[in-house]
Structures are given as C-alpha cells and as structure tokens.
C-alpha cells in the first residue's frame, strides 16, 4: 500500500488496493505557536498543514461522512502539537472548511449557502464580489492562488463531463442546484482565472410577492394573469439580471394544470410546478466538436411532442423563426424572454434573429410574422438602486405600412431618487384598453374598464422595495 503523503497541488493518486483506505497522517512535529498569535492566522496555518497531510483524491472516494471523521481526528492530532488550543466550535468550523475544499466549492461554499446572494463573481483568486438585493459588494474571501481557483473550476466542470484547459479555456456549466456557472481561464483571461455563478432561488416568487416588493402594480399583474390564462403569446424583454426568468416563473404559475408544457432552455432555470412538464436542455459540442444540440433543433422537435404550450427560456438565435411559426400555427400561450433595453428594441432584435436562419425572407414578411405571433411585450429593468420592476406592458396591435405598431397599457414612471439612493416612481395605466380584451372576455376573463384608467394620485409602487 502506498504512503498517504501526496500533496494535492502536485498529484492526485489513488491507492492500488481495491478497498479505499482512510488517509493516514505523516508524523512530523509542528512548530509551536505563540499564545498571542492571531486566531485567523493559526487557523490558516493549520488549514494548510491539514491539506498537505491528506490525500484528497482518496477522501473524495470514501464520501463526506467518513472523511469528516478522519479530518476531525487529524485536527485533534495537529492540535496536540500546537501551542494554542481551539475550542470545539472553532475546530468544527475548521473541519467544515476542509470538507468544503474536498466536496464543495472551497471558499465559495459559505456564499452558496447564503440565500441572499444572487451572483458570485470571482475576478482572479484575490477578488470575490457578490450581488445582494441587486447591488454588488466586495467580500474578504480569497483563494490561495490561481491553482487553488483552477481546482475549484475543474471540480465544477468535470462533474458534468466537461473540461477546461488551454485548448478549451472557456466553459458554461450548471451546478446540481441549477446555478449557472461560467468560467474563463488563461490565455483568454489575461489576469488569471475568472468564475461567475448565477444563483436562482429555490422558492419561486408569486404574484403577491411582486406586489409586496413593489415590482409591479395590481393592475399589471391582473392583466398578465388574464393574458396567460387566455393563451396569448408573451415576450418578456429586459437586460441582464433584470428579472426576466423570475417573471417568467411567476407567469407560468397561471398556466392550467391540465395542459402539457414543454420548456426549452440553454441552461435549465425554470421552476414550473405543474404536473405535466417536459424539460429540454441544449447540449454543447464535445471535444471533437460533435454532438451539439441547438435550441432550434429542440424547438423543431418539441412541435412533434404534442405540446399545449412551449416555453422558450431565452430566444437568442435562428430558433426565433421556428418559435414564431409555432405561435402562428396553433401553439398559443407560448412564453419566451429576450435581451433588449426597450420593447421596440426587442422587436428589432427578434427580426434580426429571424434573419439569422438564412431563409431570405423579406423584411415585411418577417415583421408580419412577428406582429401576428406576439400579443404582449413585457419590459423589465433593474433600476440603479438594485430593485427590479416591470417598467412597461405593451400590446402589439398590427402593422401600419412597414412598421409593427404597439401601444403601452401600463408604464412605470421614474420621478427621481430619494436621500437614501432609492428610485422614486409610480406605476400608472395609460388609459388605453387593450384590443385583446374581447379575446379575454370570450374565455371568461372580464377586465373592468376602471383598471385601465389612472386614479387620482396614481397607482403607487413602493420606491424602497427590495429586488425580486
């Protein structure tokens, strides 16, 4: 049997024995520590010695529970050589840190357990930022060096059968909790490895939550609930991190439970609660450049799977033409998102993506397809104070000449910023009754005319609410 003295920075080898033995400790004296030394320095030194004494590859093989017992034994032995004692809670904390290094994401593991953190941004091993409530904060978390960060990145991508190295220095992956991960390493990143993790809440927000947080008005949500129930096609537009997927989850909750729903995504993020949901996800090409399954291929295949509704997580390429055709050929009630800064920009981007299919369609034909397929465009935005809001709800009414015409039904008007840096504004209806109101009435959804008329004082939206 080999000696258990392998340093994880130099090699990862497993025992030649069929059974996996527990790591042993090298019996080397540890220099005593002065009693006045800083506790964090002591813990850091013990941490390094513990990592150096254990063979991590074999610890991974025996599982977290058994490895936990072994690590605690090793800590006890190291403490016997040290001149300063750690109490029980400090020893437990140290053991958890080591287990996170072996089975989790190392220094990032506490952030992954924090429900308030929505984004984790690692700018080289020295700088780690997080987003809380729509705002970025710098943390005091650090990796030991670039190699340490690369080990964590490699653990993420290898778990899903991918790899990241000089020949493939960029990867997009997904963690078991559906968090989306993007990593870029040298030579593409100049200063060292970079890691971005977009986290998603496990508890899906409801329409009532959006009202409580001031992300929408009651009139907006009432209209959107009716739109979804009446099987109108909805396009949700917004910038990065504006809350498009969150709103898509909220709207999907109003789809009847007796309908068959197909979701198509690049990276699975939607959390539908209906019993009859088929989830499809794209697949990137392998190392040889083969095996890729695009969103367009999944959309085409979804049409053969007898869907009542198709939800496309985000339209970003040539699949736009197949999505529009599906909406125009009996698959009403479809939902999708798109990156754009305004509703008009969203239609322009959609037109550009249809052109990417290389079907040589004239511009007017593309715009007619868009005008007949999309019924409602919902624009969401993240404001400077970090809050997310529905800033406009627009109806597409048809074509006038060569132009797709649309009208705003509800808007959010910004009025300024208060002394605390929070955006002050209000939601208000524009006074226009939608043309699709008759379609809703036929399906038993009667919208009162008063909801489209601004009351005295307007519809108040809380300017100091938190993010979605």
XYZ file of C-alpha atoms in Angstrom:
468
model
C 0.000 0.000 0.000
C 1.284 3.443 -0.932
C 2.096 6.097 1.634
C -0.528 8.780 2.143
C 1.786 11.729 1.636
C 0.588 13.104 -1.668
C 0.108 16.863 -1.863
C -2.990 17.791 -3.921
C -1.052 20.550 -5.662
C 1.377 18.075 -7.176
C -0.601 14.913 -7.835
C -3.849 13.068 -7.250
C -3.290 9.326 -6.998
C -5.486 6.664 -5.507
C -4.487 3.520 -3.696
C -3.805 0.397 -5.713
C -5.790 -1.594 -3.187
C -9.369 -2.397 -4.264
C -10.753 -1.064 -0.984
C -10.258 2.629 -0.322
C -8.249 3.151 2.885
C -8.555 6.223 5.020
C -5.712 8.722 4.815
C -3.042 8.462 7.450
C -1.107 11.326 8.968
C 2.582 11.985 8.479
C 4.161 12.072 11.903
C 6.094 15.324 11.683
C 6.475 17.745 14.557
C 4.746 21.069 14.121
C 6.454 24.210 15.303
C 4.817 25.613 18.429
C 2.729 28.737 18.152
C 2.818 31.702 20.452
C -0.290 32.075 22.534
C -0.718 35.663 21.371
C -0.920 34.800 17.690
C -3.969 35.854 15.720
C -6.625 33.147 15.625
C -7.274 33.528 11.902
C -3.553 33.116 11.215
C -3.480 29.994 13.371
C -6.494 28.539 11.600
C -4.953 29.358 8.229
C -1.700 27.611 9.138
C -3.490 24.533 10.498
C -5.662 24.531 7.398
C -2.589 24.418 5.132
C -0.946 21.667 7.187
C -4.105 19.616 7.151
C -4.454 19.942 3.376
C -0.790 18.977 2.986
C -1.181 15.832 5.114
C -4.280 14.420 3.422
C -4.706 12.723 0.076
C -7.775 14.492 -1.247
C -8.488 12.048 -4.065
C -8.951 9.200 -1.593
C -11.047 11.347 0.705
C -13.396 12.051 -2.209
C -13.744 8.321 -2.744
C -14.768 7.472 0.817
C -17.558 10.054 0.989
C -18.189 13.154 3.063
C -19.384 11.450 6.273
C -16.397 9.119 6.644
C -13.977 11.822 5.502
C -15.436 14.122 8.154
C -14.485 11.703 10.919
C -10.975 11.346 9.510
C -10.451 15.099 9.247
C -11.584 15.652 12.818
C -9.099 13.023 14.018
C -6.307 14.738 12.092
C -7.244 18.108 13.584
C -7.047 16.603 17.068
C -3.561 15.310 16.352
C -2.372 18.641 14.943
C -3.784 20.408 17.986
C -1.686 18.120 20.185
C 1.458 19.535 18.525
C 0.286 23.158 18.606
C 0.937 25.524 21.487
C -2.547 27.107 21.283
C -5.933 25.484 21.653
C -9.034 25.938 19.547
C -12.411 25.467 21.161
C -14.976 22.985 19.899
C -16.813 25.438 17.644
C -13.562 26.628 16.069
C -12.485 23.064 15.391
C -15.871 22.317 13.830
C -15.570 25.415 11.652
C -12.097 24.367 10.537
C -13.301 20.864 9.712
C -16.185 22.275 7.660
C -13.759 24.453 5.704
C -11.661 21.418 4.819
C -14.740 19.432 3.802
C -15.802 22.330 1.589
C -12.372 22.191 -0.070
C -12.828 18.497 -0.803
C -16.504 18.148 -1.635
C -17.727 21.705 -2.286
C -16.524 24.915 -3.829
C -13.916 25.756 -1.218
C -14.039 29.376 -0.016
C -17.207 29.963 -2.049
C -19.248 27.385 -0.156
C -20.493 29.825 2.546
C -21.702 32.144 -0.225
C -23.511 29.259 -1.907
C -25.384 28.657 1.353
C -26.385 32.300 1.719
C -29.933 32.717 0.331
C -29.432 36.471 -0.112
C -26.591 36.037 -2.633
C -27.808 36.011 -6.235
C -24.464 36.312 -8.057
C -20.918 35.289 -7.143
C -18.224 36.936 -9.272
C -14.612 35.816 -8.892
C -12.185 38.240 -10.552
C -8.979 36.199 -10.190
C -8.163 34.478 -6.917
C -7.813 37.741 -4.971
C -11.161 39.424 -5.609
C -14.589 37.935 -4.937
C -17.736 40.033 -5.362
C -21.339 39.126 -4.604
C -24.675 40.618 -5.541
C -27.211 41.096 -2.771
C -30.544 42.798 -3.393
C -29.409 43.971 -6.798
C -26.164 45.597 -5.611
C -22.563 44.417 -5.840
C -20.392 44.099 -2.736
C -16.760 43.145 -2.382
C -16.067 40.311 0.072
C -12.981 39.394 2.096
C -12.997 35.861 0.644
C -9.836 34.852 -1.201
C -8.404 31.762 -2.820
C -4.843 30.747 -2.006
C -3.621 31.263 -5.573
C -4.597 30.720 -9.204
C -4.057 26.991 -8.864
C -6.491 26.822 -5.966
C -9.155 28.609 -8.021
C -8.477 26.360 -11.015
C -9.050 23.293 -8.830
C -12.499 24.553 -7.892
C -13.334 25.366 -11.515
C -12.133 21.938 -12.627
C -14.271 20.260 -9.953
C -17.353 22.066 -11.287
C -16.877 21.269 -14.955
C -15.627 17.695 -14.514
C -18.789 16.823 -12.544
C -20.849 17.334 -15.727
C -18.402 15.614 -18.064
C -16.796 18.783 -19.411
C -13.226 20.004 -19.292
C -11.419 23.316 -19.186
C -7.774 23.713 -20.216
C -5.585 25.597 -22.682
C -7.313 24.006 -25.658
C -10.778 24.777 -24.250
C -10.333 27.789 -21.957
C -13.996 28.791 -21.662
C -16.933 26.771 -20.327
C -20.588 27.274 -19.429
C -21.915 24.751 -16.925
C -24.641 24.112 -14.369
C -24.360 23.090 -10.725
C -26.631 20.429 -9.164
C -28.784 23.201 -7.626
C -29.307 24.654 -11.156
C -26.959 27.589 -10.549
C -25.416 28.717 -13.835
C -21.626 28.805 -13.990
C -19.315 30.457 -16.483
C -15.532 30.141 -16.269
C -12.741 31.644 -18.361
C -9.074 30.843 -17.850
C -5.797 31.963 -19.485
C -4.878 32.568 -22.246
C -8.313 34.139 -22.813
C -8.343 35.847 -19.403
C -5.223 37.930 -19.015
C -5.020 38.339 -15.233
C -5.914 34.783 -14.240
C -8.979 32.518 -13.987
C -12.415 34.134 -13.726
C -15.560 32.477 -12.403
C -19.158 33.701 -12.466
C -22.025 31.929 -10.710
C -25.645 32.990 -11.228
C -27.797 31.541 -8.463
C -31.542 31.001 -8.525
C -33.897 30.989 -5.591
C -35.337 27.615 -4.674
C -38.607 29.199 -3.554
C -40.462 30.538 -6.582
C -41.930 34.002 -6.133
C -45.649 34.518 -6.583
C -47.619 37.443 -7.997
C -48.331 38.540 -4.429
C -44.587 38.675 -3.775
C -44.112 41.032 -6.706
C -46.799 43.297 -5.279
C -45.221 43.223 -1.836
C -41.790 44.054 -3.239
C -43.167 46.841 -5.411
C -42.055 45.196 -8.653
C -45.436 45.619 -10.352
C -48.852 47.150 -9.786
C -52.016 45.195 -9.101
C -53.424 46.219 -12.481
C -50.345 44.945 -14.311
C -50.460 41.547 -12.629
C -54.221 41.172 -13.091
C -53.822 41.836 -16.809
C -50.853 39.447 -17.142
C -52.701 36.671 -15.324
C -55.580 37.073 -17.741
C -53.220 37.128 -20.723
C -51.623 33.822 -19.688
C -54.943 32.158 -18.914
C -56.357 33.303 -22.285
C -53.405 31.719 -24.124
C -51.930 34.899 -25.597
C -48.270 34.853 -26.619
C -45.970 36.845 -24.336
C -42.436 38.149 -24.914
C -40.540 39.259 -21.792
C -37.747 41.698 -22.589
C -35.019 43.148 -20.380
C -31.328 43.454 -19.682
C -29.016 41.045 -17.890
C -30.164 40.404 -14.333
C -33.373 42.382 -14.818
C -35.607 39.547 -13.619
C -36.851 38.057 -16.910
C -36.665 34.442 -15.720
C -38.220 35.360 -12.377
C -41.210 36.947 -14.110
C -41.441 34.004 -16.494
C -41.725 31.676 -13.491
C -44.417 33.879 -11.960
C -46.466 33.940 -15.160
C -46.103 30.203 -15.768
C -47.799 29.552 -12.421
C -51.086 30.674 -14.036
C -50.987 28.003 -16.747
C -53.765 25.445 -16.060
C -52.567 22.176 -14.562
C -54.261 20.076 -17.265
C -52.022 21.411 -20.048
C -48.856 19.761 -21.371
C -45.940 22.203 -21.123
C -42.575 21.908 -22.878
C -39.686 24.070 -21.693
C -36.581 24.619 -23.819
C -33.524 26.249 -22.277
C -29.794 26.665 -22.762
C -29.324 26.103 -19.049
C -32.272 24.801 -17.027
C -33.519 27.626 -14.787
C -37.314 27.484 -14.883
C -39.127 26.042 -11.880
C -42.604 25.083 -13.029
C -44.961 23.492 -10.520
C -47.453 21.936 -12.949
C -47.623 18.119 -13.017
C -47.256 17.735 -16.800
C -43.958 19.423 -17.710
C -41.315 18.173 -20.158
C -37.953 19.922 -19.699
C -35.475 20.062 -22.586
C -31.956 21.487 -22.456
C -29.435 22.182 -25.184
C -26.170 20.271 -25.378
C -22.838 21.824 -26.398
C -20.434 20.142 -28.776
C -17.927 17.664 -27.313
C -14.148 17.957 -27.509
C -14.206 16.765 -31.132
C -16.792 19.418 -31.999
C -19.617 16.892 -32.394
C -22.884 16.150 -30.655
C -24.207 19.703 -30.336
C -27.977 20.046 -29.961
C -29.131 23.622 -30.515
C -32.233 25.409 -29.283
C -33.573 25.439 -32.827
C -33.345 21.649 -33.044
C -35.181 21.343 -29.733
C -37.930 23.741 -30.834
C -38.468 21.774 -34.047
C -38.547 18.518 -32.102
C -40.895 19.972 -29.456
C -43.546 20.531 -32.139
C -43.692 16.737 -32.575
C -44.250 16.127 -28.858
C -47.884 17.338 -28.718
C -47.301 20.413 -26.530
C -50.144 22.602 -25.341
C -47.637 25.330 -24.561
C -43.992 25.917 -25.409
C -41.854 27.987 -23.055
C -38.529 29.051 -24.543
C -36.220 30.181 -21.748
C -34.461 32.725 -23.942
C -34.553 33.264 -27.688
C -31.125 34.280 -28.971
C -30.640 32.910 -32.485
C -32.186 31.271 -35.514
C -34.691 29.376 -33.347
C -36.720 32.614 -33.391
C -38.217 31.747 -36.783
C -39.421 28.324 -35.592
C -40.804 29.862 -32.399
C -42.812 32.412 -34.385
C -44.109 29.727 -36.702
C -45.191 27.631 -33.708
C -47.049 30.624 -32.237
C -48.787 31.153 -35.591
C -49.759 27.512 -36.142
C -51.820 26.515 -33.129
C -49.395 26.750 -30.195
C -50.937 29.749 -28.479
C -49.968 30.731 -24.999
C -46.239 30.453 -25.600
C -43.828 32.395 -23.387
C -40.242 33.458 -24.006
C -37.631 36.010 -22.952
C -35.205 38.146 -24.913
C -32.380 40.579 -24.108
C -33.330 44.130 -25.074
C -33.492 47.572 -23.485
C -36.912 48.628 -24.797
C -39.969 46.873 -26.305
C -39.146 48.384 -29.708
C -35.575 47.092 -29.462
C -36.976 43.665 -28.596
C -38.902 43.528 -31.867
C -35.856 44.704 -33.808
C -33.693 42.016 -32.203
C -36.342 39.395 -32.928
C -36.338 40.463 -36.575
C -32.547 40.177 -36.688
C -32.622 36.690 -35.188
C -35.182 35.513 -37.733
C -32.814 36.746 -40.451
C -30.089 34.568 -38.895
C -31.996 31.497 -40.093
C -30.907 32.388 -43.666
C -34.356 31.857 -45.162
C -34.060 35.045 -47.244
C -37.440 36.308 -46.080
C -38.280 39.923 -46.958
C -38.400 42.359 -44.052
C -42.126 42.921 -44.374
C -42.838 39.179 -44.188
C -40.720 38.876 -41.028
C -42.493 41.799 -39.396
C -45.888 40.368 -40.317
C -44.884 37.101 -38.649
C -43.856 38.998 -35.507
C -47.000 41.149 -35.459
C -49.309 38.148 -35.781
C -47.391 35.901 -33.368
C -46.597 38.161 -30.395
C -49.504 39.651 -28.445
C -47.836 41.256 -25.406
C -44.327 42.591 -24.725
C -43.382 42.982 -21.061
C -40.320 45.146 -20.381
C -38.479 44.588 -17.096
C -35.496 46.511 -15.773
C -33.101 46.626 -12.864
C -33.016 50.166 -11.533
C -29.940 51.942 -10.101
C -30.980 51.112 -6.524
C -30.979 47.392 -7.348
C -34.753 46.911 -7.494
C -36.363 45.067 -10.388
C -39.619 46.366 -11.848
C -41.943 45.892 -14.777
C -41.379 49.242 -16.495
C -43.865 48.779 -19.348
C -46.563 46.407 -20.524
C -47.284 46.834 -24.253
C -49.703 45.329 -26.755
C -48.790 44.654 -30.382
C -51.755 45.820 -32.438
C -50.647 45.014 -36.001
C -48.882 46.623 -38.948
C -49.015 50.121 -40.362
C -47.231 50.077 -43.670
C -43.794 48.585 -42.980
C -43.867 49.162 -39.221
C -45.093 46.917 -36.394
C -47.325 49.078 -34.197
C -47.628 48.724 -30.447
C -49.247 50.632 -27.614
C -48.359 50.884 -23.928
C -51.036 49.708 -21.496
C -49.104 50.239 -18.245
C -45.843 52.056 -17.548
C -43.579 52.809 -14.617
C -42.619 56.473 -14.389
C -39.434 57.384 -12.550
C -39.653 60.633 -10.646
C -36.201 60.859 -9.069
C -34.025 59.455 -6.292
C -34.591 59.984 -2.586
C -31.949 60.819 0.041
C -31.221 57.119 0.626
C -30.427 56.499 -3.038
C -33.696 54.680 -3.750
C -35.540 55.268 -7.006
C -38.859 57.085 -6.556
C -41.591 56.423 -9.101
C -45.065 55.127 -9.695
C -46.957 52.652 -11.841
C -49.784 54.022 -13.917
C -52.145 52.830 -16.649
C -52.050 54.793 -19.890
C -55.829 54.870 -20.251
C -55.803 52.566 -23.310
C -57.997 49.480 -23.181
C -56.256 46.554 -24.955
C -57.673 45.232 -28.199
C -57.335 41.674 -26.887
C -59.848 42.423 -24.092
C -62.556 40.805 -26.222
C -60.452 37.632 -26.527
C -60.192 37.511 -22.765
C -63.929 38.040 -22.362
C -64.676 35.117 -24.691
C -62.593 32.921 -22.380
C -64.485 34.090 -19.319
C -61.960 36.730 -18.198
C -63.681 40.085 -17.815
C -61.362 43.001 -17.145
C -63.034 46.082 -15.637
C -62.513 49.260 -17.612
C -61.537 51.068 -14.418
C -58.219 49.187 -14.201
C -57.006 50.985 -17.324
C -57.878 54.440 -16.002
C -55.461 56.234 -13.716
C -56.942 57.109 -10.353
C -56.256 60.417 -8.662
C -52.746 60.164 -7.204
C -51.834 57.287 -9.493
C -51.056 53.688 -8.636
C -48.354 53.737 -6.029
C -45.356 51.494 -6.299
C -43.058 51.349 -3.295
C -39.775 53.099 -4.189
C -37.855 51.438 -1.384
C -38.689 47.783 -2.026
C -36.117 45.062 -2.476
C -35.312 43.031 -5.557
C -37.322 40.131 -6.962
